[in-house]
XYZ file of N, CA and C in Angstrom:
519
model
N 0.583 10.487 36.641
C 0.803 10.595 35.213
C 0.641 9.255 34.505
N -0.040 8.315 35.131
C -0.226 7.006 34.512
C -1.188 7.076 33.342
N -1.081 6.111 32.454
C -1.978 6.010 31.313
C -3.339 5.533 31.809
N -4.415 6.274 31.538
C -5.729 5.824 32.001
C -6.156 4.573 31.250
N -6.731 3.641 31.970
C -7.219 2.398 31.383
C -8.710 2.570 31.170
N -9.141 2.750 29.952
C -10.530 3.055 29.644
C -11.190 1.886 28.925
N -11.805 1.005 29.666
C -12.571 -0.095 29.076
C -13.914 -0.225 29.777
N -14.449 0.888 30.268
C -15.782 0.890 30.841
C -15.845 0.816 32.356
N -14.740 0.583 33.003
C -14.715 0.511 34.472
C -13.444 1.180 34.978
N -13.465 1.574 36.232
C -12.276 2.185 36.834
C -11.719 1.354 37.974
N -12.279 0.167 38.208
C -11.887 -0.588 39.395
C -11.234 -1.937 39.068
N -10.294 -1.947 38.142
C -9.557 -3.164 37.827
C -8.416 -3.305 38.831
N -8.554 -4.194 39.787
C -7.537 -4.345 40.816
C -6.514 -5.400 40.460
N -6.948 -6.439 39.748
C -6.041 -7.507 39.350
C -6.148 -7.693 37.846
N -5.033 -7.551 37.167
C -4.985 -7.677 35.711
C -4.127 -8.882 35.362
N -4.607 -9.695 34.440
C -3.870 -10.852 33.951
C -3.548 -10.633 32.484
N -2.265 -10.695 32.149
C -1.784 -10.581 30.775
C -1.442 -11.990 30.301
N -2.262 -12.547 29.427
C -2.047 -13.909 28.926
C -1.173 -13.855 27.682
N -0.110 -14.658 27.685
C 0.834 -14.647 26.571
C 1.627 -13.356 26.589
N 2.177 -13.031 27.739
C 2.802 -11.726 27.978
C 3.997 -11.431 27.076
N 4.637 -12.457 26.542
C 5.796 -12.203 25.683
C 6.853 -11.425 26.435
N 7.273 -10.307 25.876
C 8.308 -9.477 26.503
C 7.782 -8.660 27.671
N 6.469 -8.684 27.899
C 5.896 -7.985 29.050
C 5.409 -6.572 28.787
N 5.365 -6.165 27.538
C 4.987 -4.787 27.229
C 3.587 -4.436 27.723
N 2.581 -5.304 27.448
C 1.224 -5.008 27.933
C 1.175 -4.980 29.458
N 1.929 -5.853 30.094
C 1.966 -5.876 31.565
C 2.559 -4.585 32.112
N 3.622 -4.105 31.486
C 4.226 -2.851 31.937
C 3.261 -1.688 31.743
N 2.552 -1.675 30.617
C 1.564 -0.618 30.392
C 0.417 -0.727 31.396
N -0.037 -1.952 31.667
C -1.121 -2.156 32.635
C -0.712 -1.707 34.031
N 0.570 -1.807 34.345
C 1.041 -1.390 35.675
C 0.897 0.113 35.884
N 0.693 0.848 34.812
C 0.516 2.298 34.924
C -0.920 2.663 35.273
N -1.803 1.663 35.368
C -3.198 1.894 35.747
C -3.301 1.875 37.273
N -4.515 1.903 37.776
C -4.736 1.870 39.224
C -4.702 0.452 39.787
N -4.417 -0.534 38.961
C -4.412 -1.929 39.408
C -3.410 -2.143 40.537
N -3.805 -2.972 41.502
C -2.894 -3.324 42.586
C -1.813 -4.264 42.096
N -2.219 -5.237 41.271
C -1.267 -6.227 40.785
C -1.556 -6.580 39.339
N -0.482 -6.829 38.601
C -0.553 -7.295 37.225
C 0.195 -8.623 37.188
N -0.445 -9.630 36.602
C 0.170 -10.948 36.476
C 0.458 -11.187 35.005
N 1.749 -11.312 34.681
C 2.187 -11.543 33.312
C 2.429 -13.033 33.137
N 1.571 -13.676 32.369
C 1.636 -15.126 32.182
C 2.305 -15.426 30.844
N 3.437 -16.121 30.879
C 4.170 -16.454 29.651
C 4.750 -17.849 29.762
N 4.403 -18.721 28.804
C 4.842 -20.116 28.828
C 6.246 -20.311 28.284
N 6.682 -19.466 27.369
C 8.009 -19.617 26.770
C 9.069 -19.117 27.757
N 10.004 -19.988 28.173
C 10.987 -19.596 29.198
C 11.829 -18.377 28.819
N 12.263 -18.296 27.568
C 13.096 -17.160 27.158
C 12.309 -15.855 27.204
N 11.065 -15.890 26.740
C 10.236 -14.687 26.787
C 9.886 -14.311 28.219
N 9.622 -15.302 29.061
C 9.314 -15.024 30.469
C 10.509 -14.354 31.147
N 11.708 -14.797 30.838
C 12.911 -14.161 31.399
C 13.047 -12.731 30.902
N 12.734 -12.507 29.636
C 12.777 -11.149 29.086
C 11.767 -10.256 29.795
N 10.562 -10.786 30.010
C 9.531 -10.016 30.726
C 9.991 -9.694 32.147
N 10.549 -10.685 32.831
C 11.026 -10.470 34.208
C 12.132 -9.419 34.238
N 13.009 -9.439 33.247
C 14.081 -8.437 33.185
C 13.505 -7.040 32.969
N 12.485 -6.927 32.130
C 11.837 -5.635 31.904
C 11.144 -5.114 33.150
N 10.496 -6.021 33.870
C 9.839 -5.647 35.121
C 10.878 -5.142 36.122
N 11.979 -5.866 36.259
C 13.041 -5.476 37.199
C 13.684 -4.159 36.790
N 13.923 -3.989 35.493
C 14.554 -2.757 35.010
C 13.688 -1.533 35.291
N 12.389 -1.742 35.392
C 11.474 -0.637 35.682
C 11.093 -0.555 37.153
N 11.697 -1.407 37.987
C 11.444 -1.371 39.427
C 10.015 -1.729 39.803
N 9.397 -2.647 39.056
C 7.987 -2.952 39.277
C 7.739 -4.341 39.853
N 8.729 -4.948 40.442
C 8.580 -6.315 40.960
C 7.468 -6.446 41.997
N 7.155 -5.374 42.724
C 6.115 -5.441 43.757
C 4.701 -5.455 43.152
N 4.548 -4.982 41.913
C 3.218 -4.906 41.291
C 3.034 -5.827 40.101
N 4.112 -6.136 39.394
C 4.021 -6.985 38.202
C 4.705 -8.304 38.502
N 3.948 -9.382 38.390
C 4.448 -10.715 38.735
C 4.470 -11.575 37.476
N 5.637 -12.090 37.125
C 5.773 -12.917 35.933
C 5.538 -14.376 36.312
N 4.566 -14.985 35.652
C 4.223 -16.387 35.876
C 4.731 -17.180 34.677
N 5.638 -18.098 34.918
C 6.315 -18.822 33.847
C 5.608 -20.142 33.531
N 4.406 -20.040 32.977
C 3.630 -21.222 32.602
C 2.472 -20.793 31.718
N 1.839 -21.745 31.028
C 0.661 -21.385 30.231
C -0.505 -20.996 31.134
N -1.364 -20.122 30.651
C -2.509 -19.685 31.463
C -3.429 -20.848 31.795
N -3.478 -21.849 30.942
C -4.339 -23.002 31.195
C -3.848 -23.843 32.367
N -2.634 -23.561 32.857
C -2.083 -24.278 34.012
C -2.119 -23.451 35.292
N -2.630 -22.231 35.214
C -2.681 -21.371 36.399
C -3.727 -21.871 37.387
N -3.438 -21.677 38.663
C -4.417 -22.005 39.704
C -4.727 -20.741 40.495
N -5.970 -20.631 40.919
C -6.446 -19.455 41.647
C -6.714 -19.827 43.089
N -6.253 -19.012 44.019
C -6.499 -19.230 45.436
C -5.257 -18.938 46.251
N -5.353 -19.187 47.538
C -4.226 -18.983 48.424
C -3.628 -20.327 48.784
N -2.373 -20.330 49.117
C -1.733 -21.568 49.536
C -0.681 -22.025 48.565
N -0.023 -23.096 48.926
C 1.064 -23.641 48.125
C 0.549 -24.075 46.753
N 1.269 -23.691 45.724
C 0.915 -24.073 44.368
C -0.063 -23.154 43.676
N -0.574 -22.155 44.348
C -1.516 -21.217 43.724
C -0.743 -20.086 43.055
N -1.189 -19.709 41.870
C -0.502 -18.671 41.100
C -1.142 -17.299 41.250
N -2.462 -17.266 41.325
C -3.200 -16.011 41.428
C -3.980 -15.998 42.731
N -3.951 -14.898 43.490
C -4.696 -14.859 44.749
C -6.208 -14.815 44.545
N -6.644 -14.328 43.363
C -8.063 -14.253 43.049
C -8.203 -14.165 41.540
N -9.431 -14.235 41.076
C -9.672 -14.111 39.647
C -9.393 -12.676 39.206
N -9.018 -12.531 37.948
C -8.645 -11.218 37.403
C -9.877 -10.396 37.058
N -9.786 -9.104 37.307
C -10.829 -8.160 36.917
C -10.735 -7.826 35.440
N -9.520 -7.926 34.909
C -9.272 -7.613 33.503
C -8.242 -8.588 32.968
N -8.540 -9.172 31.810
C -7.582 -10.017 31.098
C -7.207 -9.282 29.826
N -5.917 -9.100 29.608
C -5.420 -8.533 28.355
C -4.594 -9.613 27.678
N -4.609 -9.602 26.363
C -3.857 -10.617 25.640
C -3.536 -10.143 24.239
N -2.496 -10.717 23.684
C -2.129 -10.515 22.292
C -1.522 -11.833 21.832
N -2.341 -12.865 21.835
C -1.876 -14.196 21.428
C -2.454 -14.557 20.069
N -2.476 -13.611 19.178
C -3.049 -13.824 17.858
C -1.947 -13.989 16.830
N -2.184 -14.863 15.877
C -1.270 -14.964 14.753
C -1.903 -14.242 13.571
N -1.344 -14.400 12.385
C -1.821 -13.645 11.226
C -3.217 -14.057 10.762
N -3.722 -15.220 11.203
C -5.079 -15.621 10.821
C -6.016 -15.595 12.016
N -5.640 -15.005 13.097
C -6.425 -14.750 14.300
C -6.658 -15.964 15.188
N -6.850 -17.150 14.597
C -7.246 -18.292 15.406
C -6.098 -19.217 15.791
N -4.877 -18.914 15.404
C -3.739 -19.749 15.775
C -3.370 -19.529 17.232
N -2.292 -20.119 17.639
C -1.765 -19.990 19.000
C -2.770 -20.398 20.065
N -3.793 -21.182 19.694
C -4.750 -21.689 20.675
C -5.605 -20.630 21.328
N -5.861 -19.529 20.648
C -6.555 -18.396 21.264
C -7.964 -18.754 21.752
N -8.721 -19.534 20.988
C -10.092 -19.842 21.407
C -10.123 -20.670 22.681
N -9.326 -21.727 22.725
C -9.281 -22.573 23.924
C -8.730 -21.794 25.116
N -7.729 -20.970 24.871
C -7.119 -20.183 25.944
C -8.125 -19.205 26.539
N -8.835 -18.480 25.690
C -9.788 -17.494 26.194
C -11.030 -18.153 26.795
N -11.425 -19.297 26.258
C -12.542 -20.038 26.861
C -12.167 -20.440 28.291
N -10.952 -20.943 28.470
C -10.477 -21.318 29.796
C -10.387 -20.095 30.713
N -9.868 -18.994 30.189
C -9.734 -17.772 30.994
C -11.099 -17.279 31.457
N -12.080 -17.278 30.564
C -13.433 -16.852 30.942
C -13.997 -17.751 32.034
N -13.770 -19.038 31.920
C -14.348 -19.980 32.867
C -13.658 -20.049 34.211
N -12.329 -19.859 34.255
C -11.584 -20.084 35.493
C -10.853 -18.869 36.049
N -10.463 -17.947 35.185
C -9.527 -16.908 35.610
C -10.114 -15.502 35.665
N -11.292 -15.296 35.085
C -11.903 -13.969 35.015
C -12.995 -13.852 36.069
N -12.931 -12.797 36.857
C -13.925 -12.544 37.906
C -15.274 -12.202 37.280
N -16.361 -12.476 37.995
C -17.682 -12.076 37.499
C -17.696 -10.577 37.206
N -18.199 -10.217 36.043
C -18.223 -8.811 35.638
C -16.900 -8.324 35.070
N -15.907 -9.201 35.001
C -14.602 -8.828 34.459
C -14.659 -8.625 32.960
N -13.594 -8.075 32.428
C -13.506 -7.771 30.993
C -12.288 -8.443 30.382
N -12.380 -8.655 29.076
C -11.259 -9.175 28.291
C -10.984 -8.183 27.172
N -9.717 -7.825 26.989
C -9.306 -6.910 25.921
C -8.215 -7.594 25.115
N -8.432 -7.770 23.815
C -9.608 -7.401 23.047
C -10.750 -8.376 23.293
N -11.973 -7.923 23.081
C -13.141 -8.752 23.370
C -13.739 -9.410 22.134
N -13.245 -9.082 20.929
C -13.786 -9.662 19.700
C -12.748 -9.568 18.592
N -12.983 -10.330 17.543
C -12.122 -10.290 16.372
C -12.939 -10.610 15.142
N -12.462 -10.241 13.988
C -13.149 -10.492 12.729
C -12.186 -11.186 11.778
N -12.669 -12.245 11.145
C -11.890 -12.934 10.120
C -12.582 -12.693 8.790
N -11.815 -12.304 7.787
C -12.365 -12.114 6.452
C -11.639 -13.069 5.514
N -12.379 -13.612 4.576
C -11.764 -14.524 3.627
C -12.458 -14.458 2.285
N -11.768 -14.950 1.283
C -12.292 -15.013 -0.067
C -11.999 -16.404 -0.597
N -12.998 -17.057 -1.191
C -12.777 -18.366 -1.796
C -11.955 -18.195 -3.059
N -11.073 -19.161 -3.341
C -10.247 -19.088 -4.527
C -9.983 -20.485 -5.054
N -9.655 -20.566 -6.323
C -9.259 -21.834 -6.936
C -7.752 -21.781 -7.137
N -7.029 -22.717 -6.516
C -5.580 -22.714 -6.609
C -5.049 -24.116 -6.368
N -4.362 -24.660 -7.357
C -3.753 -25.982 -7.191
C -2.697 -25.933 -6.095
N -1.989 -24.825 -5.984
C -0.961 -24.686 -4.946
C -1.590 -24.727 -3.563
N -2.661 -23.941 -3.338
C -3.335 -23.941 -2.041
C -3.963 -25.297 -1.751
N -4.507 -25.926 -2.791
C -5.111 -27.239 -2.609
C -4.067 -28.233 -2.113
N -2.868 -28.165 -2.649
C -1.786 -29.047 -2.210
C -1.267 -28.683 -0.832
N -1.160 -27.405 -0.540
C -0.628 -26.960 0.755
C -1.549 -27.310 1.909
N -2.842 -27.183 1.689
C -3.789 -27.337 2.773
C -4.546 -28.663 2.732
N -4.193 -29.535 1.816
C -4.797 -30.857 1.770
C -6.290 -30.841 1.492
N -6.739 -29.918 0.660
C -8.159 -29.855 0.337
C -8.535 -31.064 -0.502
N -9.699 -31.625 -0.241
C -10.138 -32.845 -0.907
C -11.408 -32.593 -1.706
N -11.605 -33.444 -2.720
C -12.802 -33.342 -3.544
C -14.076 -33.487 -2.717
N -14.087 -34.391 -1.750
C -15.281 -34.629 -0.941
C -15.121 -34.039 0.457
N -14.506 -32.888 0.535
C -14.238 -32.252 1.817
C -15.423 -31.454 2.325
N -15.187 -30.521 3.222
C -16.263 -29.786 3.880
C -17.078 -28.900 2.946
N -16.576 -28.652 1.727
C -17.335 -27.820 0.797
C -18.418 -28.619 0.077
N -18.365 -29.946 0.166
C -19.378 -30.780 -0.470
C -18.778 -31.691 -1.518
N -19.520 -32.740 -1.875
C -19.051 -33.701 -2.866
C -18.836 -33.009 -4.205
N -17.703 -33.266 -4.822
C -17.385 -32.697 -6.123
C -16.854 -31.276 -6.054
N -16.652 -30.746 -4.874
C -16.167 -29.378 -4.739
C -14.652 -29.341 -4.856
N -14.143 -28.221 -5.275
C -12.704 -27.973 -5.253
C -12.502 -26.647 -4.549
N -11.276 -26.351 -4.227
C -10.994 -25.077 -3.569
C -11.482 -23.947 -4.457
N -12.397 -23.170 -3.975
C -12.905 -22.036 -4.724
C -14.085 -22.359 -5.620
N -14.439 -23.637 -5.764
C -15.562 -24.002 -6.621
C -16.444 -25.020 -5.903
N -17.384 -24.553 -5.067
C -18.275 -25.476 -4.355
C -19.081 -26.318 -5.334
N -19.555 -27.472 -4.862
C -20.333 -28.377 -5.701
C -21.533 -27.652 -6.296
N -22.266 -26.929 -5.495
C -23.384 -26.128 -5.979
C -22.862 -24.711 -6.143
N -22.737 -24.262 -7.398
C -22.202 -22.931 -7.644
C -23.046 -21.893 -6.910
N -22.418 -21.118 -6.086
C -23.118 -20.093 -5.316
C -22.453 -18.751 -5.553
N -23.214 -17.702 -5.398
C -22.652 -16.376 -5.501
C -21.921 -16.068 -4.206
N -20.671 -15.702 -4.315
C -19.859 -15.418 -3.129
C -19.818 -13.915 -2.887
N -19.714 -13.550 -1.654
C -19.639 -12.156 -1.255
C -18.335 -11.923 -0.526
N -17.781 -10.740 -0.635
C -16.583 -10.394 0.105
C -16.927 -9.746 1.443
N -18.209 -9.775 1.802
C -18.632 -9.214 3.098
C -18.022 -10.048 4.222
N -17.600 -9.424 5.320
C -16.999 -10.168 6.422
C -17.983 -11.112 7.090
N -17.464 -12.214 7.559
C -18.248 -13.159 8.340
C -17.835 -12.969 9.796
N -18.741 -12.586 10.654
C -18.430 -12.339 12.054
C -18.615 -13.612 12.840
N -17.590 -13.988 13.626
C -17.641 -15.219 14.413
C -17.790 -14.886 15.867
């Protein structure tokens, strides 16, 4: 009666949950056919909460809480190794309200390079940021926008040096 994990493959044996928080994604992942789920959480209080949730559900044999940032994980066997092999699936929810906070780009770049097995998947695999230019003295003060900043010489927040027609269409990164 487990929840089917549908991301294009049926053979995810090792799942890594980066930024596990309370462990909810790890607990859900444990309901798949995966042999092991590794819940990686750097915050000690959250890692303890995740470990308590794992224990309360009797899943200590399948869900392993790693109390460190994913960028500090080591792969292999032996003393000091955290993961026995690279993960077949990485799940994460380390996004803030503007998508790029919490070090998500550096974290996922590292995960792709060191922690994800060849042919592995990351969920979610993409994100979209939408924005609108605006003129605001308050925002200019809050964010330290400058006259000669990245928008060009003589630009202000919401008013580029060369007046251009702006679109509200999303910019995909």
